[in-house]
Coordinates of C-alpha atoms in Angstrom, one line a residue:
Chain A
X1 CA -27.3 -43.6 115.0
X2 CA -26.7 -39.7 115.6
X3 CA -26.5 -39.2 111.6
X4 CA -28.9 -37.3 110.3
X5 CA -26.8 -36.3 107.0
X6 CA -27.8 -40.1 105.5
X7 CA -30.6 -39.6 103.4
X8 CA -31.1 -36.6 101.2
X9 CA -33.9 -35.8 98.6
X10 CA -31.6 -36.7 96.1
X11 CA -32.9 -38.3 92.6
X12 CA -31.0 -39.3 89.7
X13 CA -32.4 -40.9 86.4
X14 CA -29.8 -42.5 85.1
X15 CA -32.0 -43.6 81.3
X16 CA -32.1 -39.2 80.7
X17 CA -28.6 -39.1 81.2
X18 CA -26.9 -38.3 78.2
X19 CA -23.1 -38.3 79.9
X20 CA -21.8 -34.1 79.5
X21 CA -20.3 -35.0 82.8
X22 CA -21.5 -31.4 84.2
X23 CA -22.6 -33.0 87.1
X24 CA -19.3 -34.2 87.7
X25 CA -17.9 -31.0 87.1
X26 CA -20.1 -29.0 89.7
X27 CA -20.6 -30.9 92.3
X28 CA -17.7 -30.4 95.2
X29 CA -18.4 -33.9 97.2
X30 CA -17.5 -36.4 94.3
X31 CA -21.3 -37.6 94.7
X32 CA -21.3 -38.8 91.0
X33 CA -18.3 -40.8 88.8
X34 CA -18.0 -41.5 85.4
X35 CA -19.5 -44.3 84.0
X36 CA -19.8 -46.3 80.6
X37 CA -23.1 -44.9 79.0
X38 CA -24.2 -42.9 81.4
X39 CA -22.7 -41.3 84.9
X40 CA -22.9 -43.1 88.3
X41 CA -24.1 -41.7 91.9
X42 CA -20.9 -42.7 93.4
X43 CA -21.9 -41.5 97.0
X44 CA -25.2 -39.9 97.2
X45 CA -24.8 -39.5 101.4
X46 CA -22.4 -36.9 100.6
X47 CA -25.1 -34.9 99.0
X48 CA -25.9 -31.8 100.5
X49 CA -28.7 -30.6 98.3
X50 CA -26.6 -27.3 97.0
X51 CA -29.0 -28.2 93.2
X52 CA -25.3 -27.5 91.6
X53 CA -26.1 -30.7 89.6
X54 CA -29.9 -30.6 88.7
X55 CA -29.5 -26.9 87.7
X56 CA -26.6 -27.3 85.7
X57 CA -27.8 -31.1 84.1
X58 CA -29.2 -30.4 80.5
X59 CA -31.5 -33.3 80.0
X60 CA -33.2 -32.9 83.8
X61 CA -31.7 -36.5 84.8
X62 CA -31.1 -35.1 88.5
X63 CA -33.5 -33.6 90.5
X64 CA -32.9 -32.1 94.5
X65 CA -35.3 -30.3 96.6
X66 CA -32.3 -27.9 97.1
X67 CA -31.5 -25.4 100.0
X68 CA -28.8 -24.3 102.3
X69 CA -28.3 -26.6 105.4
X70 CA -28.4 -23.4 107.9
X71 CA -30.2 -24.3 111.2
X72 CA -30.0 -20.5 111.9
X73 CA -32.0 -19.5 109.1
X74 CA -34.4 -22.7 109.8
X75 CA -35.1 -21.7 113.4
X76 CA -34.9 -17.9 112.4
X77 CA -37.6 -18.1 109.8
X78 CA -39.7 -20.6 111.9
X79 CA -39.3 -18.1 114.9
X80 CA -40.7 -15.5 112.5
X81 CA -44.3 -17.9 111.7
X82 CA -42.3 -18.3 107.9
X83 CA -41.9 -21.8 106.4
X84 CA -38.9 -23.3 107.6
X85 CA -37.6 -24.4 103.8
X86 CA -38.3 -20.2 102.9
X87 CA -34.8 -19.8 102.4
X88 CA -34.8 -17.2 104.4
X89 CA -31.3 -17.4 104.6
X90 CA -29.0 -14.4 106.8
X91 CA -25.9 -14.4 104.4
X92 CA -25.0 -10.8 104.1
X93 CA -27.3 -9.4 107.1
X94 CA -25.4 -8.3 110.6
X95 CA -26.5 -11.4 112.2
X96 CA -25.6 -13.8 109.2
X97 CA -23.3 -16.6 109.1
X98 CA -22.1 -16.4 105.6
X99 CA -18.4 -15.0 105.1
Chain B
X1 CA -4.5 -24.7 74.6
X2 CA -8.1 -24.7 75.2
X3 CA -9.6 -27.1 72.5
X4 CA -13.2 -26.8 73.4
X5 CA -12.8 -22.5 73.1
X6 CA -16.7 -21.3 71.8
X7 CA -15.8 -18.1 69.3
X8 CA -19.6 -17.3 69.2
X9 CA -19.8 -18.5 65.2
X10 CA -21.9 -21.4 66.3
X11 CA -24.0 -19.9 68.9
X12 CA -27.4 -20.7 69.0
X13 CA -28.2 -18.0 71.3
X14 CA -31.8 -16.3 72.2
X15 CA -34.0 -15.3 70.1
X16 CA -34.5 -11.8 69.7
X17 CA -38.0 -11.9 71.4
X18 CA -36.2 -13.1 74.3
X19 CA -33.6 -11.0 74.4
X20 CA -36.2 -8.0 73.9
X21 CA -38.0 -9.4 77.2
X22 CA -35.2 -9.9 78.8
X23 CA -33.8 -6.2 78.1
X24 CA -37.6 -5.0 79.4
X25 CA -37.7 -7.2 82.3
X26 CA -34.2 -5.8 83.7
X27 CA -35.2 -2.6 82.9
X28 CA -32.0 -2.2 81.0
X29 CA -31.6 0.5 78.1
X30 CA -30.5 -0.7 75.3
X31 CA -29.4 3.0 74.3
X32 CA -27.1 3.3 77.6
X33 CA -23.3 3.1 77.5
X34 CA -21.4 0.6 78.6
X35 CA -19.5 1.3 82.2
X36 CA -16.1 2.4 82.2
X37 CA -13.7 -0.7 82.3
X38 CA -11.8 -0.4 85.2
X39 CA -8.5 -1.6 85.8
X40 CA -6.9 -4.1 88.4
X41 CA -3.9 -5.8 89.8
X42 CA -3.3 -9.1 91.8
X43 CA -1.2 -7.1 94.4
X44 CA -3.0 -7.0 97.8
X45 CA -2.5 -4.1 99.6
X46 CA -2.4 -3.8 103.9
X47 CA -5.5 -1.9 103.2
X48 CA -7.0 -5.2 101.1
X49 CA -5.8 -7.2 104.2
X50 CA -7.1 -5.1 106.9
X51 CA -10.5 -5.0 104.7
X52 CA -10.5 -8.7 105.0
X53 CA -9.7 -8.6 108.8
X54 CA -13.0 -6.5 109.6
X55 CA -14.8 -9.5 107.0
X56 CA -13.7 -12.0 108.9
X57 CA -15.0 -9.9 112.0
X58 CA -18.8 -9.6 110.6
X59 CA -17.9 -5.6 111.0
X60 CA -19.5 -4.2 108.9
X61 CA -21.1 -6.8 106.4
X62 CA -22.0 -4.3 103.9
X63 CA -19.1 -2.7 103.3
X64 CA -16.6 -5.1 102.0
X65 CA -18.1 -4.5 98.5
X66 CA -16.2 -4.5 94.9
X67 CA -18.4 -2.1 92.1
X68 CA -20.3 -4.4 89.8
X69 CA -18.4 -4.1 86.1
X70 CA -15.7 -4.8 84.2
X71 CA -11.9 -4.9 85.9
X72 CA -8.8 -5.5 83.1
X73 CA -6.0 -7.5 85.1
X74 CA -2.7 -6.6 83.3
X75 CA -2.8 -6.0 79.4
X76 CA -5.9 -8.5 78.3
X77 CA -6.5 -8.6 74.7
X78 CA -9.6 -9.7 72.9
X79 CA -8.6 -13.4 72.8
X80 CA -7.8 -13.2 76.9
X81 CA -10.1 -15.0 79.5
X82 CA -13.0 -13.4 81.1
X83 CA -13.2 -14.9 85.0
X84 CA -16.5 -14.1 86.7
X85 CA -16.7 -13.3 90.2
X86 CA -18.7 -11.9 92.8
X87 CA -18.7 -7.9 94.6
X88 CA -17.5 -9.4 97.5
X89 CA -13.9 -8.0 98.4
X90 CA -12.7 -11.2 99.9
X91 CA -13.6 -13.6 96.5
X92 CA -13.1 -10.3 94.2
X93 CA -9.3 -10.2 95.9
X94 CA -8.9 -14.1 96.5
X95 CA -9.6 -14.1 92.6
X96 CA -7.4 -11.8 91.4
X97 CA -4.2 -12.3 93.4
X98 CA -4.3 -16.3 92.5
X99 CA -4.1 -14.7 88.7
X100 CA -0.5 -13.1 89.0
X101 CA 1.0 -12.8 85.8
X102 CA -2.0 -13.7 83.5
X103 CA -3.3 -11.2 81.4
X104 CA -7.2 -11.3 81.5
X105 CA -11.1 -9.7 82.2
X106 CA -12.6 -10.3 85.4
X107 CA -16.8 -9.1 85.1
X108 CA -17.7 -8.6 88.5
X109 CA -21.5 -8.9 89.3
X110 CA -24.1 -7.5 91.9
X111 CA -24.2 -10.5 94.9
X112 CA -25.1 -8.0 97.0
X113 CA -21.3 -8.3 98.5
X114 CA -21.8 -11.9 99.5
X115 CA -19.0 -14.5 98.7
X116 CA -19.7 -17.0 95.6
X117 CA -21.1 -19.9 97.5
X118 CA -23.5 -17.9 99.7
X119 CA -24.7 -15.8 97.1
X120 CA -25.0 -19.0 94.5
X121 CA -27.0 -20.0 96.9
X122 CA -29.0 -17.5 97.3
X123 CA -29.4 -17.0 94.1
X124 CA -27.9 -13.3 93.5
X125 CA -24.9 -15.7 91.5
X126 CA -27.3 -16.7 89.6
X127 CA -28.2 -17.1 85.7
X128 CA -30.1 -14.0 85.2
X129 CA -27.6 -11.3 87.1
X130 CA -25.0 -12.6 84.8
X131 CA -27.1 -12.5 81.6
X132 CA -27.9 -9.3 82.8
X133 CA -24.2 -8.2 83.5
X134 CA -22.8 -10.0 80.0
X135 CA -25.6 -7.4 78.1
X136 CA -25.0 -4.2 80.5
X137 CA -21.1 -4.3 80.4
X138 CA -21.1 -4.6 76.9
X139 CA -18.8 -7.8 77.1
X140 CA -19.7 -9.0 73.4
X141 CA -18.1 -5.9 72.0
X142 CA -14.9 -6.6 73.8
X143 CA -13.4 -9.7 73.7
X144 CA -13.5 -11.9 70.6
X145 CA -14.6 -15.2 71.7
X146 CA -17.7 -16.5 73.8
X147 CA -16.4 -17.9 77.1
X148 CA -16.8 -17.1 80.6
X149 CA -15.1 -18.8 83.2
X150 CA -17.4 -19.0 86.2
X151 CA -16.0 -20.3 90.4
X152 CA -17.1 -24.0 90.4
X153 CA -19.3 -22.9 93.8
X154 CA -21.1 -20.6 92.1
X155 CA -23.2 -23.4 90.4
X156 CA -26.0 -23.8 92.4
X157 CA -26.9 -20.4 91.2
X158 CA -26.1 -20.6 87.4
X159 CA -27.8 -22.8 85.2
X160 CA -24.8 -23.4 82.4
X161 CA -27.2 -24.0 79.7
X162 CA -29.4 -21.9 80.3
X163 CA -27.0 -19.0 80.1
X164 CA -25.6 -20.5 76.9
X165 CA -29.2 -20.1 75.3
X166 CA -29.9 -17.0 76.4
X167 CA -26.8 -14.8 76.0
X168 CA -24.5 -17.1 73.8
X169 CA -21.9 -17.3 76.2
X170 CA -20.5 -20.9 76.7
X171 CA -19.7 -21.1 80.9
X172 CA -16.7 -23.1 82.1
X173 CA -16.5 -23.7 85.6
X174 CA -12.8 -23.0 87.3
X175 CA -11.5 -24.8 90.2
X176 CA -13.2 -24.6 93.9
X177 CA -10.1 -22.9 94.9
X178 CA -9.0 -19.7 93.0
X179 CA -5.4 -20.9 94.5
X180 CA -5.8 -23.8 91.8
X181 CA -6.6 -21.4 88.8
X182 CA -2.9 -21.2 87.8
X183 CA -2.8 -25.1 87.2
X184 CA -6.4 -25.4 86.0
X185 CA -5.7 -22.5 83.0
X186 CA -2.7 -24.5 81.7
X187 CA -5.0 -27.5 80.3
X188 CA -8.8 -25.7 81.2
X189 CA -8.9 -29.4 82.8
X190 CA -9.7 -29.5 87.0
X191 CA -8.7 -32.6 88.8
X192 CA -10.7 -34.5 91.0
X193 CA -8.9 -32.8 93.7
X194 CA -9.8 -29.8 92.3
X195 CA -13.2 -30.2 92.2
X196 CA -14.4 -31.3 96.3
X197 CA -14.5 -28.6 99.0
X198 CA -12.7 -29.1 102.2
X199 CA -13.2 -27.9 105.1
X200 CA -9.9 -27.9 106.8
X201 CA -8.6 -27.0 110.4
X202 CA -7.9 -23.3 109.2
X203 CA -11.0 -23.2 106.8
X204 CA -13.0 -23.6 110.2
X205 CA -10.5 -21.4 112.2
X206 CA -11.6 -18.4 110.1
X207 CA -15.3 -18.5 110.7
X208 CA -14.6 -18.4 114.4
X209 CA -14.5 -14.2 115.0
X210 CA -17.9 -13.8 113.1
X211 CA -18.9 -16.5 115.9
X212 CA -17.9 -15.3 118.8
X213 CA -19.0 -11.9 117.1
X214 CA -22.7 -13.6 117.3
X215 CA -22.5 -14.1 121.0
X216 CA -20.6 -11.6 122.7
X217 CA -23.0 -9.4 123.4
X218 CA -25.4 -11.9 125.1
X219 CA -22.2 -13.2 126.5
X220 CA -21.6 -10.7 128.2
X221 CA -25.1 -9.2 129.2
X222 CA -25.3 -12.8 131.1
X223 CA -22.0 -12.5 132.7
X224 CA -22.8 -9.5 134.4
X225 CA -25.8 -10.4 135.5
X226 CA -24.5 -13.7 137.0
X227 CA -21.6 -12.1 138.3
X228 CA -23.9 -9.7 139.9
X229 CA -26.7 -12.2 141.0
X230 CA -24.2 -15.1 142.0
X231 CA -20.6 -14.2 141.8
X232 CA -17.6 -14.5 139.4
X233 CA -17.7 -18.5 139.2
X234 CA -21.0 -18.0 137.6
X235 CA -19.9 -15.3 134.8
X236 CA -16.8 -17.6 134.0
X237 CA -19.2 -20.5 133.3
X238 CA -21.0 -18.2 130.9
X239 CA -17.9 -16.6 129.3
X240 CA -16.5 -20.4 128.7
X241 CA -19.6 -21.7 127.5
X242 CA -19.7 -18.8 124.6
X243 CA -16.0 -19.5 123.8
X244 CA -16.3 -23.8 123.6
X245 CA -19.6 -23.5 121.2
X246 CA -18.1 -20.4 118.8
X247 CA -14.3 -21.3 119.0
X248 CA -13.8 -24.8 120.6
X249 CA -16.1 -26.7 118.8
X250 CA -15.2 -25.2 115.0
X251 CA -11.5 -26.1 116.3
X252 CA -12.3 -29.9 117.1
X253 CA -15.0 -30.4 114.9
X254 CA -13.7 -33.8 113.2
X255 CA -12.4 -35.0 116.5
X256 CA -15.4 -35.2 118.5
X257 CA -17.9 -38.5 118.3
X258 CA -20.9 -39.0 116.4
X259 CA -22.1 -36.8 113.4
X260 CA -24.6 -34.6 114.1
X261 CA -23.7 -31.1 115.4
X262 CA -26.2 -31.3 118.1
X263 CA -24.6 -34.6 119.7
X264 CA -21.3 -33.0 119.2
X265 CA -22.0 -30.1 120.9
X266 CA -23.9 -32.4 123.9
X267 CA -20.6 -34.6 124.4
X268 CA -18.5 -31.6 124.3
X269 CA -20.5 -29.1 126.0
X270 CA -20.7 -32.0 129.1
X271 CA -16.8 -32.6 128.9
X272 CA -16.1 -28.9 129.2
X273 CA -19.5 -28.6 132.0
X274 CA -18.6 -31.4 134.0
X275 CA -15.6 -30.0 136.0
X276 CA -17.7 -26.9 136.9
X277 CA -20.7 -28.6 138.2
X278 CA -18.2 -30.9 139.9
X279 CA -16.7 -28.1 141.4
X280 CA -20.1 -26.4 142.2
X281 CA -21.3 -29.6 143.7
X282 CA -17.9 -30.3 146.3
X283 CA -16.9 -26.7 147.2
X284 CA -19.1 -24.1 148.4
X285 CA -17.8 -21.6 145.9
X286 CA -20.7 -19.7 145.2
X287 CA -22.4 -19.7 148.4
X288 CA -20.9 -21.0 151.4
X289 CA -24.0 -21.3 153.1
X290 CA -26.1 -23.8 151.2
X291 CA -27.1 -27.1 151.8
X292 CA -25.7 -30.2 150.2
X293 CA -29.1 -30.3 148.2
X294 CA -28.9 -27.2 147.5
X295 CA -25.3 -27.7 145.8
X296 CA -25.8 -30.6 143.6
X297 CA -28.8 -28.4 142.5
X298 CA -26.9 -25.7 141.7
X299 CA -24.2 -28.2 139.8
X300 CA -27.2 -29.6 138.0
X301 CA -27.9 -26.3 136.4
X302 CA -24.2 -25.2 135.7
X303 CA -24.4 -28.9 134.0
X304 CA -27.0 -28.4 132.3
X305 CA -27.3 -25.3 130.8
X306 CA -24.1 -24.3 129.6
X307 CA -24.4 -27.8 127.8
X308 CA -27.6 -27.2 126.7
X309 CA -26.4 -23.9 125.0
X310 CA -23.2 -25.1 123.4
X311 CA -24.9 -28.1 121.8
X312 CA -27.4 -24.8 120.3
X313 CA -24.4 -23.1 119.3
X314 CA -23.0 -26.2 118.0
X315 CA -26.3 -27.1 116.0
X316 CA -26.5 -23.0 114.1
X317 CA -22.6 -23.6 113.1
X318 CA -24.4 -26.1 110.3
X319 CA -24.8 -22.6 108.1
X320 CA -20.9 -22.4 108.5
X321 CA -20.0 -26.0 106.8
X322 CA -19.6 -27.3 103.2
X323 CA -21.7 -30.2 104.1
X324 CA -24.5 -29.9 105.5
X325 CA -27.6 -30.7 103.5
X326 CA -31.1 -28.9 104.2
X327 CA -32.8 -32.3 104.8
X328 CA -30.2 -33.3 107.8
X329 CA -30.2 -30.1 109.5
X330 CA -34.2 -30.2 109.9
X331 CA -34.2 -33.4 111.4
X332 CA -31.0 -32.5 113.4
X333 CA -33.3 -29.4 114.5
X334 CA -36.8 -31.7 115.0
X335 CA -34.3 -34.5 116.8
X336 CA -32.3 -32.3 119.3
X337 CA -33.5 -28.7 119.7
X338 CA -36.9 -29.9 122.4
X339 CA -33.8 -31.7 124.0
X340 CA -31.9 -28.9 124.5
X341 CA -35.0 -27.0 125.2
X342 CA -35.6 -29.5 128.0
X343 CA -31.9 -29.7 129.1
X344 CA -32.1 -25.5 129.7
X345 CA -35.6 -24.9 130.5
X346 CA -35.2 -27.9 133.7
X347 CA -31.6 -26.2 134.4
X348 CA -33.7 -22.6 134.7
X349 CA -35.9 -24.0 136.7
X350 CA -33.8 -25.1 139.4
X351 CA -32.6 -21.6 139.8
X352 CA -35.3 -20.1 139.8
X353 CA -36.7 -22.3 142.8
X354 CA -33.2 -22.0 144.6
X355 CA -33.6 -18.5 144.4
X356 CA -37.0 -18.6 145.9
X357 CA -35.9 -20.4 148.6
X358 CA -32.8 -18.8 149.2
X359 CA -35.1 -15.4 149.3
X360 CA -37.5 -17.2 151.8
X361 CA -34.3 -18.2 154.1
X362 CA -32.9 -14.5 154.1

């Protein structure tokens, strides 16, 4: 109730995984742990799609439809007639968020 | 010490084809000189701080720019550390003032002067501008070894492996936190610690003037107009309701119920509403001479569309977090924004049929 944040595209394959622990190392919410043979999604919730992992993940084990989480640039590009997952993100414009 | 340290004797780098489309593809010329290394320090001036001042203000956005190249901090040797960093003046100078004392290379790249995480983002942090920037600056002819040590946010541009293949240069990735560099160099190891972003009480204080930035000129355009349409109650309502979305609701952000931006912005915007409609609807401030009708009216709008506006504002300060994913914000937007829509249009409406009839009576 009043959480939208709970599910995320998200997908791990843990058989590809081949355990560099880059995933690990690039992801700032702690959403994957170390594990035996192969790492573990220790809270995927806490994903927030930034593809740190998937792009940086040799053996494509993760995959995210990734984007930045800005309702500005959402409304902004759907205002405009663009495709709301354009990325047509205002980081560095007058009017963007971004610092 | 380093252990894992790549000299470049093992690289299996691009092959030459690659490297030749590359070169094409970036127009580069393979015939140009290298750029002038430049040279740094971690000192930051009152003119550094001031320049971050007018950043944090959204003044001009495209001026707080460092020149794409390579910056020598101290007395680096071959052998030192080369840190990667954007040609934003806030990261350059966040990066090199955490490195006091250390003797290294700092390769700035083109992000368009956007900070890491932004840029990464956008991809202008990404694989190919530092490919590119490793080849232009001539990098390989200067230092020894084959190691670039990239800002852990700068990830979801940079595709490790990929820039390993195609330039030969192994990337690390540092700390979140340039403050955390010092530890993280002694043993090239991050904590876990390390590693998550926060988003602390002063992390969200800082965004705050590039809000109320946003909304001060709207904020103000209304404020005249209701002061000059209904009186100075009116223009305080608007004046508070731009100051609770852009610097209230950053401030109490973890404090207030429920988890989505839009609800949060609802339950505050009515808490801060509520004692203005209550006044509009018992006292006669604005205009003595309406009904009892036409006063809970009234209150209904200066409920209802202040709230409806902060719970807006709330929803767009998503962009400013370190957690919001793309997938919640949509349904936040497809859940809440015809709801506010609602909440304002029926708030409008009101007026505008109060006004009518107060026109008709006069």
């Amino acid at each position: 109730m009043f959480n939208s944040y709970l599910e995320n595209t998200l997908q791990y394959y843990p058989e590809k995984c081949i355990n560099c622990l880059m995933c690990i190392q690039v992801c700032p919410h702690g959403v994957f742990t170390g594990g035996k043979e192969h790492v573990e999604l220790k809270s995927p919730a806490s994903c927030m799609e930034c593809g740190a992992c998937a792009g940086n993940c040799p053996v494509q084990a993760i995959e995210v439809e990734s984007g930045v989480g800005c309702a500005w640039a959402m409304i902004s590009a759907a205002l405009k007639g663009k495709d709301m997952d354009s990325d047509a993100c205002c980081c560095g414009e007058d009017d963007g968020c971004c610092q | 010490m380093n252990n894992d340290r790549d000299t470049g004797s093992c690289c299996s780098s691009d092959s030459g084809k690659d490297t030749s489309c590359f070169i094409t593809m970036v127009g580069l010329d393979r015939n140009i000189s290298p750029p002038e290394i430049r040279k740094t320090t971690s000192v930051i001036t009152f003119s550094d701080r001031f320049d971050h001042i007018l950043a944090r203000c959204g003044v001009k956005r495209e001026k707080h720019i460092v020149s794409p190249g390579i910056y020598e901090l101290g007395n680096p040797t071959p052998d030192s550390s080369v840190f990667v960093s954007a040609n934003y003046t806030l990261s350059f100078d966040a990066l090199r003032n955490s490195l006091a004392g250390i003797d290294c290379y700092i390769l700035v790249i083109d992000t368009k002067g956007i900070n890491v995480w932004c840029a990464a983002g956008k991809g202008t942090f990404g694989t190919d501008e530092i490919i590119y920037r490793i080849k232009w600056s001539g990098l390989d002819q200067i230092i020894n070894h084959r190691n670039l040590i990239l800002p852990q946010l700068s990830a979801p541009g940079v595709s490790a492996h990929d820039v390993k293949r195609r330039s030969g240069f192994k990337v690390e990735y540092g700390p979140v936190r340039a403050e955390d560099l010092p530890q993280y160099l002694r043993t090239h190891t991050a904590t876990a610690e390390m590693r998550r972003i926060r988003f602390t009480f002063k992390d969200r204080l800082v965004l705050t003037p590039v809000e109320l930035v946003h909304v001060i000129k709207p904020t103000l355009l209304a404020a005249i107009i209701l002061y000059l349409l209904v009186g100075p109650f009116a223009a305080l309502i608007a004046v508070v309701t731009a100051f609770t979305g852009t610097v209230l609701f950053p401030a109490l952000l973890p404090f207030i119920p429920t988890h989505d931006f839009s609800t949060k912005g609802l339950i505050l915007g009515g808490i801060v509403t509520i004692p203005f409609a209550v006044v509009v609807a018992t006292n006669s401030m604005i205009n003595s001479a309406m009904s009892p009708l036409e006063n809970i009216l009234t209150a209904l709008s200066a409920f209802l569309i202040p709230t409806a506006v902060i719970a807006y504002i709330a929803l767009n300060f998503t962009g400013c977090t370190t957690y919001t994913s793309r997938t919640g914000v949509k349904k936040e937007i497809f859940r809440y924004v015809p709801l506010m829509a609602l909440m304002g249009g029926l708030g409008l409406l009101v007026l505008i049929i109060l006004g009518i009839s107060l026109i008709e009576v006069i």
